[in-house]
């Protein structure tokens, strides 16, 4: 996958790099995509299946809930099964309320996890808060694990918020309540990080997050965090919602921050449709980064929206087929063809913008629109290479893509030649 790069005027927030079991977060590392399971962690097989699916989709870190003894007992078995499958994605333990006891009572769980997520708003209350937070940090130090200190406005430290609200009320020019909440989120994260450092945790082992569910609030909070610290920052709009609403809200919030250089790892917190695919959130996160030009994950397929000139559904079906094809093939391509993720494809529906758009892509095809000749010119590296006709256009174009990938990103052999070579080796 290609390195991170910034096209805007803002430089990237200079964060300290954190090593999470070999996945670098922050510093000069590319922005990391992560996700979270929604299975009961105590259900080992279901959790293993979902972690594997998320990792296969491109999640570089996967967070799992560790909420009770049976879940903690399951964690090392989950990791062992994933290792046996060749899925080595780092697992992040999500702890609330009782993490200090679970980690102490289940050292195998503490060892199996690659990182611990601590929410300072519900790690403990009143006199217990610092003691129980410290106990988790001590476990992290004992097992040499980094931590994410993850503040959430749905579980914000009530004492801190009340104190800041009281102080604000006494001020000569009080701030808006939302601004006080922003400050409470930032202070909760930074104060917790400072306590962790006093206990011996290095800044290179700490990631911060401060999640809210409103776009403008998220932007405001992370601007404050980035201005006041050099910790690596995990970015995400919490409780973003379902479907297009969740996608639009997450994109609107994170795109602004990413363009300003803020954010070292991201998650798109989508509510799945009933029976929906959890990997959707991974794909959306990748698409945010790729469409912004910050990372490349899979070849991009440009396709026209259609109009009265394109009454046929052929170009729609081909665009869908090609997009599905490249995502399906990407796991194999990635291991054999370095750089293929930056390839650009175009599937256009008529002659208005079809040839021009196709010339801008590495490979493009302009399908016939209403009333046009039943031919489909194909452009490769900006030049017309051939014209496809007949009922096999889709299959022919897929083969052209396969041959192009092998030739440009491989050793110069076409797919057919590679298949022949493989067959000859098998017959030898």
PDB file of C-alpha atoms in Angstrom, residues 294-418:
ATOM      1  CA  UNK A 294      -3.763  10.034   1.269  1.00  0.00           C
ATOM      2  CA  UNK A 295      -3.398   6.277   0.726  1.00  0.00           C
ATOM      3  CA  UNK A 296      -4.065   3.713  -1.973  1.00  0.00           C
ATOM      4  CA  UNK A 297      -5.727   0.399  -1.175  1.00  0.00           C
ATOM      5  CA  UNK A 298      -7.433  -0.890  -4.338  1.00  0.00           C
ATOM      6  CA  UNK A 299      -7.602   0.363  -7.911  1.00  0.00           C
ATOM      7  CA  UNK A 300     -10.147   3.158  -8.262  1.00  0.00           C
ATOM      8  CA  UNK A 301     -12.930   2.709 -10.802  1.00  0.00           C
ATOM      9  CA  UNK A 302     -14.287   5.981 -12.208  1.00  0.00           C
ATOM     10  CA  UNK A 303     -17.768   5.614 -13.707  1.00  0.00           C
ATOM     11  CA  UNK A 304     -20.248   8.111 -15.079  1.00  0.00           C
ATOM     12  CA  UNK A 305     -23.608   8.578 -13.318  1.00  0.00           C
ATOM     13  CA  UNK A 306     -25.646   8.000 -16.467  1.00  0.00           C
ATOM     14  CA  UNK A 307     -28.096  10.267 -18.267  1.00  0.00           C
ATOM     15  CA  UNK A 308     -30.592  10.143 -21.123  1.00  0.00           C
ATOM     16  CA  UNK A 309     -27.793   9.168 -23.478  1.00  0.00           C
ATOM     17  CA  UNK A 310     -27.109   6.032 -21.430  1.00  0.00           C
ATOM     18  CA  UNK A 311     -30.455   4.263 -21.189  1.00  0.00           C
ATOM     19  CA  UNK A 312     -28.695   0.887 -21.347  1.00  0.00           C
ATOM     20  CA  UNK A 313     -27.655  -0.708 -18.070  1.00  0.00           C
ATOM     21  CA  UNK A 314     -24.582  -2.268 -19.658  1.00  0.00           C
ATOM     22  CA  UNK A 315     -22.126   0.341 -18.370  1.00  0.00           C
ATOM     23  CA  UNK A 316     -23.677   0.204 -14.881  1.00  0.00           C
ATOM     24  CA  UNK A 317     -23.345  -3.544 -14.760  1.00  0.00           C
ATOM     25  CA  UNK A 318     -19.791  -3.429 -16.094  1.00  0.00           C
ATOM     26  CA  UNK A 319     -18.765  -0.732 -13.588  1.00  0.00           C
ATOM     27  CA  UNK A 320     -20.168  -2.846 -10.766  1.00  0.00           C
ATOM     28  CA  UNK A 321     -18.529  -6.015 -12.093  1.00  0.00           C
ATOM     29  CA  UNK A 322     -15.131  -4.357 -12.508  1.00  0.00           C
ATOM     30  CA  UNK A 323     -15.284  -2.767  -9.066  1.00  0.00           C
ATOM     31  CA  UNK A 324     -16.202  -6.108  -7.492  1.00  0.00           C
ATOM     32  CA  UNK A 325     -13.542  -7.848  -9.571  1.00  0.00           C
ATOM     33  CA  UNK A 326     -10.652  -5.612  -8.470  1.00  0.00           C
ATOM     34  CA  UNK A 327     -11.654  -5.808  -4.789  1.00  0.00           C
ATOM     35  CA  UNK A 328     -11.939  -9.596  -5.005  1.00  0.00           C
ATOM     36  CA  UNK A 329      -8.608  -9.915  -6.792  1.00  0.00           C
ATOM     37  CA  UNK A 330      -6.766  -7.393  -4.621  1.00  0.00           C
ATOM     38  CA  UNK A 331      -5.649  -9.858  -1.892  1.00  0.00           C
ATOM     39  CA  UNK A 332      -3.883 -11.944  -4.567  1.00  0.00           C
ATOM     40  CA  UNK A 333      -2.682  -8.947  -6.566  1.00  0.00           C
ATOM     41  CA  UNK A 334      -1.231  -7.283  -3.477  1.00  0.00           C
ATOM     42  CA  UNK A 335       1.131 -10.190  -2.833  1.00  0.00           C
ATOM     43  CA  UNK A 336       2.329 -10.436  -6.443  1.00  0.00           C
ATOM     44  CA  UNK A 337       2.057  -6.965  -7.935  1.00  0.00           C
ATOM     45  CA  UNK A 338       3.412  -4.140  -5.746  1.00  0.00           C
ATOM     46  CA  UNK A 339       1.873  -0.787  -6.638  1.00  0.00           C
ATOM     47  CA  UNK A 340      -1.261  -2.195  -8.257  1.00  0.00           C
ATOM     48  CA  UNK A 341      -3.432  -0.437  -5.671  1.00  0.00           C
ATOM     49  CA  UNK A 342      -2.683   2.883  -7.387  1.00  0.00           C
ATOM     50  CA  UNK A 343      -4.067   1.737 -10.747  1.00  0.00           C
ATOM     51  CA  UNK A 344      -7.005   3.754 -12.087  1.00  0.00           C
ATOM     52  CA  UNK A 345      -9.822   2.388 -14.223  1.00  0.00           C
ATOM     53  CA  UNK A 346     -12.687   4.095 -16.026  1.00  0.00           C
ATOM     54  CA  UNK A 347     -16.007   2.640 -17.192  1.00  0.00           C
ATOM     55  CA  UNK A 348     -17.950   5.250 -19.136  1.00  0.00           C
ATOM     56  CA  UNK A 349     -21.414   5.118 -20.658  1.00  0.00           C
ATOM     57  CA  UNK A 350     -21.224   7.195 -23.857  1.00  0.00           C
ATOM     58  CA  UNK A 351     -19.006   9.246 -26.150  1.00  0.00           C
ATOM     59  CA  UNK A 352     -19.515  12.624 -24.426  1.00  0.00           C
ATOM     60  CA  UNK A 353     -16.923  12.182 -21.673  1.00  0.00           C
ATOM     61  CA  UNK A 354     -16.101   8.525 -22.240  1.00  0.00           C
ATOM     62  CA  UNK A 355     -12.965   8.762 -24.392  1.00  0.00           C
ATOM     63  CA  UNK A 356     -11.547  11.734 -22.475  1.00  0.00           C
ATOM     64  CA  UNK A 357     -12.100  10.196 -19.059  1.00  0.00           C
ATOM     65  CA  UNK A 358     -10.719   6.874 -20.296  1.00  0.00           C
ATOM     66  CA  UNK A 359      -7.537   8.581 -21.451  1.00  0.00           C
ATOM     67  CA  UNK A 360      -6.979   9.952 -17.942  1.00  0.00           C
ATOM     68  CA  UNK A 361      -7.154   6.433 -16.482  1.00  0.00           C
ATOM     69  CA  UNK A 362      -4.610   3.645 -16.830  1.00  0.00           C
ATOM     70  CA  UNK A 363      -7.285   1.559 -18.530  1.00  0.00           C
ATOM     71  CA  UNK A 364     -10.639   2.909 -19.665  1.00  0.00           C
ATOM     72  CA  UNK A 365     -13.563   1.766 -21.722  1.00  0.00           C
ATOM     73  CA  UNK A 366     -16.259   3.888 -23.351  1.00  0.00           C
ATOM     74  CA  UNK A 367     -19.427   1.871 -23.852  1.00  0.00           C
ATOM     75  CA  UNK A 368     -22.026   2.730 -26.491  1.00  0.00           C
ATOM     76  CA  UNK A 369     -24.824   5.033 -25.391  1.00  0.00           C
ATOM     77  CA  UNK A 370     -28.314   5.368 -26.829  1.00  0.00           C
ATOM     78  CA  UNK A 371     -28.194   5.410 -30.620  1.00  0.00           C
ATOM     79  CA  UNK A 372     -24.424   4.937 -30.800  1.00  0.00           C
ATOM     80  CA  UNK A 373     -22.619   2.239 -32.737  1.00  0.00           C
ATOM     81  CA  UNK A 374     -22.365  -1.005 -30.686  1.00  0.00           C
ATOM     82  CA  UNK A 375     -18.625  -0.645 -30.191  1.00  0.00           C
ATOM     83  CA  UNK A 376     -16.542   0.005 -27.087  1.00  0.00           C
ATOM     84  CA  UNK A 377     -13.121   1.615 -27.549  1.00  0.00           C
ATOM     85  CA  UNK A 378     -10.556   0.692 -24.892  1.00  0.00           C
ATOM     86  CA  UNK A 379      -7.805   3.114 -23.899  1.00  0.00           C
ATOM     87  CA  UNK A 380      -4.580   1.953 -22.243  1.00  0.00           C
ATOM     88  CA  UNK A 381      -2.108   4.455 -20.816  1.00  0.00           C
ATOM     89  CA  UNK A 382      -3.875   7.312 -22.577  1.00  0.00           C
ATOM     90  CA  UNK A 383      -3.993   5.764 -26.046  1.00  0.00           C
ATOM     91  CA  UNK A 384      -6.690   3.872 -27.884  1.00  0.00           C
ATOM     92  CA  UNK A 385      -5.586   0.249 -27.852  1.00  0.00           C
ATOM     93  CA  UNK A 386      -8.513  -1.693 -29.287  1.00  0.00           C
ATOM     94  CA  UNK A 387     -12.260  -1.793 -29.816  1.00  0.00           C
ATOM     95  CA  UNK A 388     -14.503  -4.417 -28.240  1.00  0.00           C
ATOM     96  CA  UNK A 389     -17.735  -5.645 -29.762  1.00  0.00           C
ATOM     97  CA  UNK A 390     -20.341  -8.299 -29.126  1.00  0.00           C
ATOM     98  CA  UNK A 391     -21.727 -10.031 -26.074  1.00  0.00           C
ATOM     99  CA  UNK A 392     -18.398 -10.694 -24.364  1.00  0.00           C
ATOM    100  CA  UNK A 393     -17.325  -7.096 -23.728  1.00  0.00           C
ATOM    101  CA  UNK A 394     -17.381  -7.512 -19.948  1.00  0.00           C
ATOM    102  CA  UNK A 395     -15.322 -10.700 -19.960  1.00  0.00           C
ATOM    103  CA  UNK A 396     -12.923  -9.288 -22.550  1.00  0.00           C
ATOM    104  CA  UNK A 397     -12.385  -6.117 -20.552  1.00  0.00           C
ATOM    105  CA  UNK A 398     -11.688  -8.078 -17.356  1.00  0.00           C
ATOM    106  CA  UNK A 399      -9.056 -10.079 -19.205  1.00  0.00           C
ATOM    107  CA  UNK A 400      -7.502  -6.852 -20.500  1.00  0.00           C
ATOM    108  CA  UNK A 401      -7.303  -5.593 -16.916  1.00  0.00           C
ATOM    109  CA  UNK A 402      -5.715  -8.854 -15.742  1.00  0.00           C
ATOM    110  CA  UNK A 403      -3.128  -8.784 -18.517  1.00  0.00           C
ATOM    111  CA  UNK A 404      -2.348  -5.120 -17.857  1.00  0.00           C
ATOM    112  CA  UNK A 405      -1.798  -5.772 -14.141  1.00  0.00           C
ATOM    113  CA  UNK A 406       0.539  -8.673 -14.857  1.00  0.00           C
ATOM    114  CA  UNK A 407       2.481  -6.754 -17.483  1.00  0.00           C
ATOM    115  CA  UNK A 408       2.823  -3.410 -15.685  1.00  0.00           C
ATOM    116  CA  UNK A 409       3.185  -4.561 -12.088  1.00  0.00           C
ATOM    117  CA  UNK A 410       4.545  -8.064 -12.538  1.00  0.00           C
ATOM    118  CA  UNK A 411       7.399  -9.631 -14.468  1.00  0.00           C
ATOM    119  CA  UNK A 412       5.936  -8.763 -17.849  1.00  0.00           C
ATOM    120  CA  UNK A 413       3.993 -11.979 -18.421  1.00  0.00           C
ATOM    121  CA  UNK A 414       0.335 -11.975 -19.348  1.00  0.00           C
ATOM    122  CA  UNK A 415      -2.103 -13.887 -17.177  1.00  0.00           C
ATOM    123  CA  UNK A 416      -2.494 -16.488 -19.914  1.00  0.00           C
ATOM    124  CA  UNK A 417       1.273 -16.974 -20.078  1.00  0.00           C
ATOM    125  CA  UNK A 418       1.463 -17.305 -16.297  1.00  0.00           C
TER     126      UNK A 418
END
